[in-house]
CSV table of C-alpha atoms and ligand atoms in Angstrom, one decimal:
chain,number,residue,atom,x,y,z
A,102,MET,CA,28.4,8.0,-7.3
A,103,SER,CA,31.5,8.9,-5.2
A,104,GLN,CA,32.3,6.2,-2.8
A,105,HIS,CA,33.8,8.4,-0.2
A,106,THR,CA,31.3,11.3,-0.1
A,107,LYS,CA,30.6,12.4,3.5
A,108,VAL,CA,26.9,11.9,4.1
A,109,ALA,CA,24.5,12.7,6.9
A,110,PRO,CA,23.5,9.3,8.3
A,111,PRO,CA,20.0,8.5,9.6
A,112,THR,CA,19.3,9.7,13.1
A,113,GLY,CA,21.2,7.8,15.8
A,114,LEU,CA,24.2,7.0,13.7
A,115,GLU,CA,27.2,9.3,14.1
A,116,GLU,CA,28.3,11.5,11.1
A,117,THR,CA,31.1,9.5,9.6
A,118,ASP,CA,32.3,8.5,6.2
A,119,SER,CA,32.2,4.8,7.0
A,120,VAL,CA,28.7,3.7,7.9
A,121,THR,CA,28.8,0.1,6.6
A,122,LEU,CA,25.7,-1.8,5.7
A,123,THR,CA,26.3,-4.2,8.5
A,124,ARG,CA,26.5,-1.4,11.0
A,125,PHE,CA,23.4,0.3,9.6
A,126,VAL,CA,21.4,-3.0,9.7
A,127,LEU,CA,22.5,-3.6,13.4
A,128,HIS,CA,21.4,0.0,14.2
A,129,GLU,CA,18.0,-0.6,12.6
A,130,GLN,CA,17.7,-3.9,14.4
A,131,ARG,CA,17.8,-2.2,17.7
A,132,LYS,CA,14.5,-0.6,16.9
A,133,HIS,CA,13.0,-4.1,16.8
A,134,PRO,CA,14.3,-6.0,19.8
A,135,GLU,CA,11.6,-8.6,19.4
A,136,SER,CA,13.2,-9.8,16.2
A,137,GLN,CA,16.3,-11.0,18.2
A,138,GLY,CA,18.8,-10.2,15.4
A,139,ASP,CA,17.2,-12.6,12.9
A,140,LEU,CA,16.7,-9.9,10.2
A,141,THR,CA,20.3,-8.7,10.7
A,142,LEU,CA,21.6,-12.2,10.0
A,143,LEU,CA,19.3,-12.7,7.1
A,144,LEU,CA,20.4,-9.4,5.5
A,145,THR,CA,24.0,-10.3,6.1
A,146,SER,CA,23.6,-13.4,4.1
A,147,VAL,CA,21.8,-11.5,1.3
A,148,GLN,CA,24.6,-9.0,1.3
A,149,LEU,CA,27.2,-11.8,1.0
A,150,ALA,CA,25.2,-13.3,-1.9
A,151,CYS,CA,25.2,-10.0,-3.7
A,152,LYS,CA,29.0,-9.6,-3.2
A,153,VAL,CA,29.7,-13.1,-4.6
A,154,THR,CA,27.4,-12.4,-7.5
A,155,ASP,CA,29.1,-9.1,-8.1
A,156,SER,CA,32.5,-10.8,-8.1
A,157,CYS,CA,31.2,-13.4,-10.7
A,158,VAL,CA,29.7,-10.7,-12.9
A,159,ARG,CA,33.0,-8.7,-12.8
A,160,LYS,CA,35.1,-11.6,-13.9
A,161,ALA,CA,32.6,-13.2,-16.2
A,162,GLY,CA,34.4,-12.5,-19.5
A,163,ILE,CA,37.8,-13.8,-18.2
A,164,ALA,CA,36.3,-16.9,-16.4
A,165,LYS,CA,34.2,-17.7,-19.5
A,166,LEU,CA,30.9,-17.2,-17.7
A,167,TYR,CA,29.2,-15.5,-20.6
A,168,GLY,CA,26.6,-17.3,-22.7
A,169,LEU,CA,23.8,-19.7,-22.2
A,170,ALA,CA,23.7,-22.5,-19.6
A,171,GLY,CA,21.7,-24.8,-21.8
A,172,GLY,CA,18.4,-24.8,-20.0
A,173,GLY,CA,15.4,-22.6,-19.4
A,174,ASN,CA,13.6,-21.3,-16.3
A,175,VAL,CA,9.9,-21.6,-15.4
A,176,SER,CA,9.0,-18.5,-17.4
A,177,GLY,CA,10.5,-20.1,-20.5
A,178,ASP,CA,13.5,-17.7,-20.5
A,179,LEU,CA,16.8,-19.2,-21.6
A,180,GLN,CA,19.1,-19.4,-18.6
A,181,GLN,CA,22.5,-17.8,-18.8
A,182,LYS,CA,25.5,-19.4,-17.0
A,183,LEU,CA,25.4,-16.4,-14.6
A,184,ASP,CA,21.7,-17.0,-13.9
A,185,VAL,CA,22.5,-20.5,-12.6
A,186,ILE,CA,25.5,-19.4,-10.6
A,187,SER,CA,23.8,-16.4,-8.9
A,188,ASN,CA,20.7,-18.6,-8.1
A,189,GLU,CA,22.9,-21.2,-6.4
A,190,THR,CA,24.8,-18.4,-4.5
A,191,PHE,CA,21.6,-16.9,-3.2
A,192,LYS,CA,20.1,-20.2,-2.2
A,193,VAL,CA,23.2,-21.5,-0.4
A,194,ASN,CA,24.0,-18.2,1.5
A,195,ILE,CA,20.4,-17.5,2.5
A,196,GLU,CA,19.7,-21.0,3.7
A,197,SER,CA,22.9,-21.0,5.7
A,198,SER,CA,21.6,-18.0,7.7
A,199,GLN,CA,19.0,-20.3,9.2
A,200,LYS,CA,16.5,-17.5,9.2
A,201,VAL,CA,14.2,-18.5,6.4
A,202,ALA,CA,11.7,-21.3,6.0
A,203,VAL,CA,10.8,-20.6,2.3
A,204,MET,CA,12.7,-19.3,-0.7
A,205,VAL,CA,11.1,-18.3,-4.0
A,206,SER,CA,13.5,-17.7,-6.9
A,207,GLU,CA,12.8,-16.6,-10.5
A,208,GLU,CA,15.0,-19.6,-11.5
A,209,GLU,CA,13.0,-22.2,-9.6
A,210,GLU,CA,9.6,-23.5,-10.6
A,211,LEU,CA,8.5,-24.4,-7.0
A,212,PRO,CA,9.2,-22.7,-3.7
A,213,ILE,CA,12.1,-24.1,-1.8
A,214,VAL,CA,11.1,-25.5,1.7
A,215,VAL,CA,14.1,-25.3,4.1
A,216,GLU,CA,14.7,-28.3,6.3
A,217,LYS,CA,13.3,-27.9,9.8
A,218,HIS,CA,16.6,-27.9,11.6
A,219,ASN,CA,17.8,-25.0,9.4
A,220,ARG,CA,14.6,-23.0,9.5
A,221,GLY,CA,13.7,-19.4,10.6
A,222,LYS,CA,10.5,-17.4,10.6
A,223,TYR,CA,11.1,-15.4,7.3
A,224,GLY,CA,10.4,-16.1,3.7
A,225,ILE,CA,12.3,-14.5,0.9
A,226,ALA,CA,11.6,-14.1,-2.8
A,227,PHE,CA,14.4,-13.1,-5.2
A,228,ASP,CA,15.4,-12.6,-8.7
A,229,PRO,CA,19.1,-13.5,-8.4
A,230,LEU,CA,20.2,-11.9,-11.7
A,231,ASP,CA,17.7,-9.6,-13.3
A,232,GLY,CA,18.2,-8.3,-16.8
A,233,SER,CA,20.4,-11.3,-17.6
A,234,SER,CA,19.8,-11.0,-21.3
A,235,ASN,CA,22.1,-8.0,-21.1
A,236,ILE,CA,25.0,-9.9,-19.5
A,237,ASP,CA,27.2,-10.5,-22.5
A,238,SER,CA,27.2,-6.9,-23.6
A,239,ASN,CA,28.3,-5.7,-20.1
A,240,VAL,CA,25.2,-3.7,-19.5
A,241,THR,CA,24.2,-3.1,-15.8
A,242,ILE,CA,22.3,-5.9,-14.2
A,243,GLY,CA,21.1,-6.6,-10.7
A,244,SER,CA,19.5,-8.8,-8.0
A,245,ILE,CA,16.1,-8.0,-6.4
A,246,PHE,CA,14.7,-9.4,-3.1
A,247,SER,CA,11.7,-9.1,-0.8
A,248,ILE,CA,11.4,-10.5,2.7
A,249,PHE,CA,8.2,-11.5,4.4
A,250,HIS,CA,7.4,-12.7,7.9
A,251,LEU,CA,5.7,-16.1,7.6
A,252,PRO,CA,2.6,-16.7,9.7
A,253,ASP,CA,3.4,-20.3,10.7
A,254,ALA,CA,6.9,-21.2,9.4
A,255,GLU,CA,7.3,-24.2,11.7
A,256,ASN,CA,4.3,-26.0,10.2
A,257,ILE,CA,5.3,-25.7,6.5
A,258,GLN,CA,5.5,-29.2,5.1
A,259,THR,CA,4.8,-29.0,1.4
A,260,THR,CA,5.6,-26.6,-1.4
A,261,GLU,CA,1.9,-25.7,-1.4
A,262,ASP,CA,2.1,-24.7,2.3
A,263,ALA,CA,5.2,-22.7,1.4
A,264,ALA,CA,3.5,-20.9,-1.5
A,265,ARG,CA,0.4,-20.1,0.6
A,266,GLN,CA,2.5,-18.5,3.3
A,267,ILE,CA,4.8,-16.4,1.2
A,268,MET,CA,2.1,-15.2,-1.2
A,269,GLN,CA,1.5,-11.9,0.7
A,270,PRO,CA,0.7,-8.5,-0.8
A,271,GLY,CA,3.7,-6.1,-1.0
A,272,ARG,CA,2.3,-4.0,1.9
A,273,LYS,CA,3.4,-6.8,4.2
A,274,ILE,CA,7.0,-6.7,3.1
A,275,VAL,CA,9.4,-6.5,6.1
A,276,ALA,CA,12.4,-5.5,4.0
A,277,ALA,CA,13.2,-5.2,0.3
A,278,GLY,CA,16.0,-4.1,-1.9
A,279,TYR,CA,18.2,-4.6,-4.9
A,280,ALA,CA,21.9,-4.8,-5.7
A,281,MET,CA,23.0,-3.2,-8.9
A,282,TYR,CA,26.2,-4.4,-10.7
A,283,GLY,CA,27.0,-1.3,-12.8
A,284,SER,CA,30.0,1.1,-13.1
A,285,ALA,CA,29.9,0.8,-9.3
A,286,THR,CA,28.0,-1.8,-7.2
A,287,ASN,CA,25.1,-0.4,-5.2
A,288,LEU,CA,22.8,-2.0,-2.7
A,289,VAL,CA,19.6,-0.1,-2.1
A,290,LEU,CA,17.2,-1.2,0.7
A,291,SER,CA,14.3,-0.4,2.9
A,292,PHE,CA,12.9,-1.8,6.1
A,293,GLY,CA,9.8,0.4,5.8
A,294,ASN,CA,11.6,3.3,7.2
A,295,GLY,CA,12.9,5.2,4.2
A,296,VAL,CA,15.2,4.1,1.4
A,297,HIS,CA,19.0,3.9,1.9
A,298,GLY,CA,21.7,3.4,-0.7
A,299,PHE,CA,25.1,1.8,-0.2
A,300,THR,CA,28.1,1.5,-2.5
A,301,LEU,CA,30.5,-1.4,-2.5
A,302,ASP,CA,34.1,-0.2,-1.6
A,303,PRO,CA,36.1,-2.8,-3.5
A,304,SER,CA,39.2,-2.1,-1.4
A,305,LEU,CA,37.3,-2.9,1.8
A,306,GLY,CA,34.8,-5.4,0.5
A,307,GLU,CA,32.2,-3.5,2.4
A,308,PHE,CA,29.0,-1.7,1.4
A,309,VAL,CA,29.3,1.9,2.6
A,310,LEU,CA,26.3,4.3,3.1
A,311,THR,CA,26.4,6.8,0.3
A,312,HIS,CA,22.8,7.6,-0.3
A,313,PRO,CA,20.8,8.0,3.0
A,314,ASN,CA,17.1,8.7,2.9
A,315,ILE,CA,16.6,8.7,-0.9
A,316,ARG,CA,13.6,10.8,-1.9
A,317,ILE,CA,12.3,10.6,-5.5
A,318,PRO,CA,11.4,14.0,-7.0
A,319,ARG,CA,7.6,14.6,-6.9
A,320,ARG,CA,7.6,14.9,-10.7
A,321,GLY,CA,10.3,13.9,-13.2
A,322,LYS,CA,11.3,14.6,-16.8
A,323,ILE,CA,12.2,11.1,-18.0
A,324,TYR,CA,10.0,8.2,-19.2
A,325,SER,CA,11.4,4.7,-19.5
A,326,VAL,CA,9.6,2.0,-21.5
A,327,ASN,CA,10.2,-0.5,-24.3
A,328,GLU,CA,8.5,1.5,-27.0
A,329,GLY,CA,9.1,-1.3,-29.5
A,330,ASN,CA,6.0,-2.9,-28.0
A,331,CYS,CA,3.7,0.1,-28.6
A,332,LYS,CA,1.7,-1.5,-31.4
A,333,ASN,CA,0.3,-3.9,-28.8
A,334,TRP,CA,-0.4,-1.4,-26.0
A,335,ASP,CA,-3.8,-0.3,-24.7
A,336,LYS,CA,-5.0,3.0,-26.0
A,337,SER,CA,-4.7,4.6,-22.6
A,338,VAL,CA,-0.9,3.8,-22.4
A,339,THR,CA,-0.4,5.0,-26.0
A,340,GLN,CA,-2.2,8.2,-25.2
A,341,TYR,CA,-0.3,8.8,-22.0
A,342,ILE,CA,3.2,8.2,-23.6
A,343,HIS,CA,2.1,10.5,-26.5
A,344,SER,CA,1.2,13.2,-23.9
A,345,LEU,CA,4.8,13.1,-22.6
A,346,LYS,CA,6.3,13.5,-26.1
A,347,PHE,CA,3.8,16.1,-27.3
A,348,PRO,CA,2.9,18.1,-24.2
A,349,SER,CA,0.7,21.2,-24.2
A,350,GLU,CA,2.0,24.6,-25.3
A,351,GLY,CA,4.8,25.9,-23.0
A,352,LYS,CA,5.8,22.5,-21.5
A,353,SER,CA,8.9,20.6,-22.4
A,354,PRO,CA,8.7,17.0,-23.7
A,355,TYR,CA,10.0,14.2,-21.5
A,356,SER,CA,13.3,12.5,-22.4
A,357,LEU,CA,13.3,8.8,-23.1
A,358,ARG,CA,15.9,6.5,-21.3
A,359,TYR,CA,15.5,2.7,-21.5
A,360,ILE,CA,18.2,0.3,-20.5
A,361,GLY,CA,16.2,-2.9,-20.5
A,362,SER,CA,17.4,-3.9,-17.0
A,363,MET,CA,14.7,-3.2,-14.4
A,364,VAL,CA,17.2,-2.6,-11.6
A,365,ALA,CA,19.1,0.0,-13.6
A,366,ASP,CA,16.0,1.7,-15.0
A,367,VAL,CA,14.4,1.8,-11.5
A,368,HIS,CA,17.6,3.1,-9.9
A,369,ARG,CA,17.8,6.0,-12.3
A,370,THR,CA,14.1,6.7,-11.8
A,371,LEU,CA,14.5,6.7,-8.0
A,372,LEU,CA,17.4,9.2,-8.2
A,373,TYR,CA,16.2,11.5,-11.0
A,374,GLY,CA,12.5,11.0,-11.0
A,375,GLY,CA,10.1,10.3,-13.9
A,376,ILE,CA,8.3,7.0,-14.7
A,377,PHE,CA,9.4,3.5,-15.5
A,378,CYS,CA,6.7,1.4,-17.3
A,379,TYR,CA,6.4,-2.2,-18.3
A,380,PRO,CA,2.7,-2.3,-19.4
A,381,ALA,CA,0.4,-5.1,-20.2
A,382,ASP,CA,-0.2,-5.5,-23.9
A,383,LYS,CA,-2.2,-7.6,-26.3
A,384,LYS,CA,0.5,-10.3,-26.3
A,385,ASN,CA,1.1,-10.3,-22.5
A,386,PRO,CA,-2.1,-9.4,-20.7
A,387,ASN,CA,-0.3,-9.2,-17.3
A,388,GLY,CA,2.9,-7.6,-18.6
A,389,LYS,CA,6.2,-9.2,-18.3
A,390,LEU,CA,7.6,-8.5,-14.8
A,391,ARG,CA,7.0,-10.8,-11.9
A,392,LEU,CA,5.1,-9.6,-8.8
A,393,LEU,CA,6.8,-11.3,-5.8
A,394,TYR,CA,10.4,-10.6,-6.7
A,395,GLU,CA,10.3,-7.7,-9.2
A,396,GLY,CA,7.1,-5.6,-9.0
A,397,ALA,CA,6.4,-5.7,-5.3
A,398,PRO,CA,9.9,-5.1,-3.9
A,399,MET,CA,10.5,-2.2,-6.3
A,400,ALA,CA,7.0,-0.8,-5.5
A,401,PHE,CA,7.9,-0.9,-1.8
A,402,LEU,CA,11.1,1.0,-2.4
A,403,MET,CA,9.3,3.6,-4.6
A,404,GLU,CA,6.6,4.2,-2.0
A,405,GLN,CA,9.2,4.4,0.8
A,406,ALA,CA,11.0,7.1,-1.2
A,407,GLY,CA,7.8,9.1,-1.7
A,408,GLY,CA,6.9,7.8,-5.1
A,409,LYS,CA,4.1,5.5,-6.3
A,410,ALA,CA,3.7,2.2,-8.1
A,411,SER,CA,0.6,1.1,-10.0
A,412,THR,CA,-0.7,-1.4,-12.5
A,413,GLY,CA,-2.6,1.5,-14.0
A,414,THR,CA,-5.7,0.7,-12.0
A,415,GLU,CA,-4.4,-0.6,-8.7
A,416,ASN,CA,-1.6,0.0,-6.3
A,417,ILE,CA,1.0,-2.8,-6.9
A,418,LEU,CA,1.5,-3.2,-3.1
A,419,ASP,CA,-2.2,-4.1,-2.7
A,420,ILE,CA,-2.2,-7.1,-5.1
A,421,GLN,CA,-2.8,-10.4,-3.3
A,422,PRO,CA,-0.6,-12.9,-5.2
A,423,HIS,CA,-2.3,-16.1,-6.4
A,424,SER,CA,0.8,-17.8,-7.8
A,425,ILE,CA,4.5,-17.4,-7.0
A,426,HIS,CA,5.6,-16.4,-10.5
A,427,GLN,CA,2.6,-14.2,-11.3
A,428,ARG,CA,3.2,-11.2,-13.5
A,429,THR,CA,2.0,-7.7,-13.1
A,430,PRO,CA,1.8,-4.6,-15.3
A,431,VAL,CA,4.2,-2.0,-13.8
A,432,PHE,CA,4.2,1.8,-13.8
A,433,MET,CA,6.4,3.3,-11.0
A,434,GLY,CA,8.2,6.4,-10.2
A,435,SER,CA,7.5,10.0,-9.3
A,436,TYR,CA,4.1,10.4,-7.5
A,437,GLU,CA,2.6,12.9,-9.9
A,438,ASP,CA,3.8,11.1,-13.0
A,439,VAL,CA,2.2,7.8,-11.9
A,440,CYS,CA,-1.1,9.7,-10.9
A,441,ASP,CA,-1.2,11.2,-14.5
A,442,LEU,CA,-0.8,7.7,-16.0
A,443,GLU,CA,-3.6,6.4,-13.7
A,444,SER,CA,-5.9,9.2,-14.8
A,445,PHE,CA,-5.4,8.2,-18.5
A,446,CYS,CA,-6.3,4.6,-17.5
A,447,LYS,CA,-9.3,5.7,-15.6
A,448,SER,CA,-10.7,7.8,-18.4
A,449,ALA,CA,-10.2,4.9,-20.8
A,450,SER,CA,-12.3,2.6,-18.6
B,708,AHM,P1,14.5,-11.2,-16.7
B,708,AHM,O1,14.0,-11.4,-15.3
B,708,AHM,O2,14.3,-12.5,-17.5
B,708,AHM,O3,15.9,-10.7,-16.8
B,708,AHM,O4,13.6,-10.2,-17.4
B,708,AHM,C1,13.3,-9.0,-16.8
B,708,AHM,C2,13.9,-7.8,-17.5
B,708,AHM,C3,13.8,-6.6,-16.7
B,708,AHM,O5,15.1,-6.3,-16.1
B,708,AHM,C4,13.6,-5.5,-17.7
B,708,AHM,O6,12.9,-4.4,-17.2
B,708,AHM,C5,12.8,-6.2,-18.8
B,708,AHM,O7,13.1,-7.6,-18.6
B,708,AHM,C6,13.1,-5.8,-20.2
B,708,AHM,O8,12.3,-6.5,-21.0
B,708,AHM,P2,12.3,-6.1,-22.6
B,708,AHM,O9,13.6,-6.6,-23.2
B,708,AHM,O10,11.1,-6.8,-23.1
B,708,AHM,O11,12.2,-4.6,-22.7
B,709,MG,MG1,14.0,-10.8,-13.7
């Protein structure tokens, strides 16, 4: 991704090679005068958390930040040192924006209820460092977030109140996105008005618009799944993946690409098309990925880019969460590819 490519910005912004994320968010904010700049300030704090996390990831080897922190998170995953650092970074920066009342993190068992004097009307769910088992081998990792408007932020008192208010279906997301710490650092986000990608210019310390209005191809040629789990898959998933590898006469088989970092696999799928899958299986009846801060925000971006996201039988954006760390099977990507997968699931049932 060239950092200085001249791109056509969304309507209303002048054609320039330096539409920064801050300028872009301010421009979007003008379309929602009722929000009084709150979302802009919140996204500025998320942006800063991503930049700090990026800086820690870049120097991890030198600063001895590789390796385990010595604890585990709520899902039973071993926490890496960078998991702990990025979680603190996200919490501190976002709370200081004074625009949220509730934070849900993959690294925290309970929702965090922000003190009344620091509170705003939004709730945010985040995975501060996704794919962290890949950290030590320098494979691309990322951060994922979804932002919701809370119905009654002022009256939240307990963690139960907080969970009840933030457990909203993905359709209600106000803004979602991810940062990707790869060969370059990208921030991809949507306010429900298309998907826009930014690249961090390290010399400026600014995210610059490089990928306006990302549209996923209607059909792709790549599938992405941990095929090592196939012995435990449902028959419908096995048959679907088989159909990609052994297509009917005259069609080419799909290529397989699997990084094992959701952000990187979803980013490639958004740009090139195809399907990313983390199915349910006999060992994990709801799959592995979490709904509030992995499945739903990525599903929101996919749909905003013209793609689709499904559990196999239901649109991921329609799921009403019943717990903050709930898991969901995930199939997302090009619209026609996800429809094909759904028809295999339908005929199996
Ligand atoms: P994490 O949140 O503990 O990092 O786990 C989520 C990651 C995703 O980034 C990725 O899609 C998946 O786990 C890979 O899992 P697997 O190693 O089972 O293929
Ligand atoms: Mg994760």
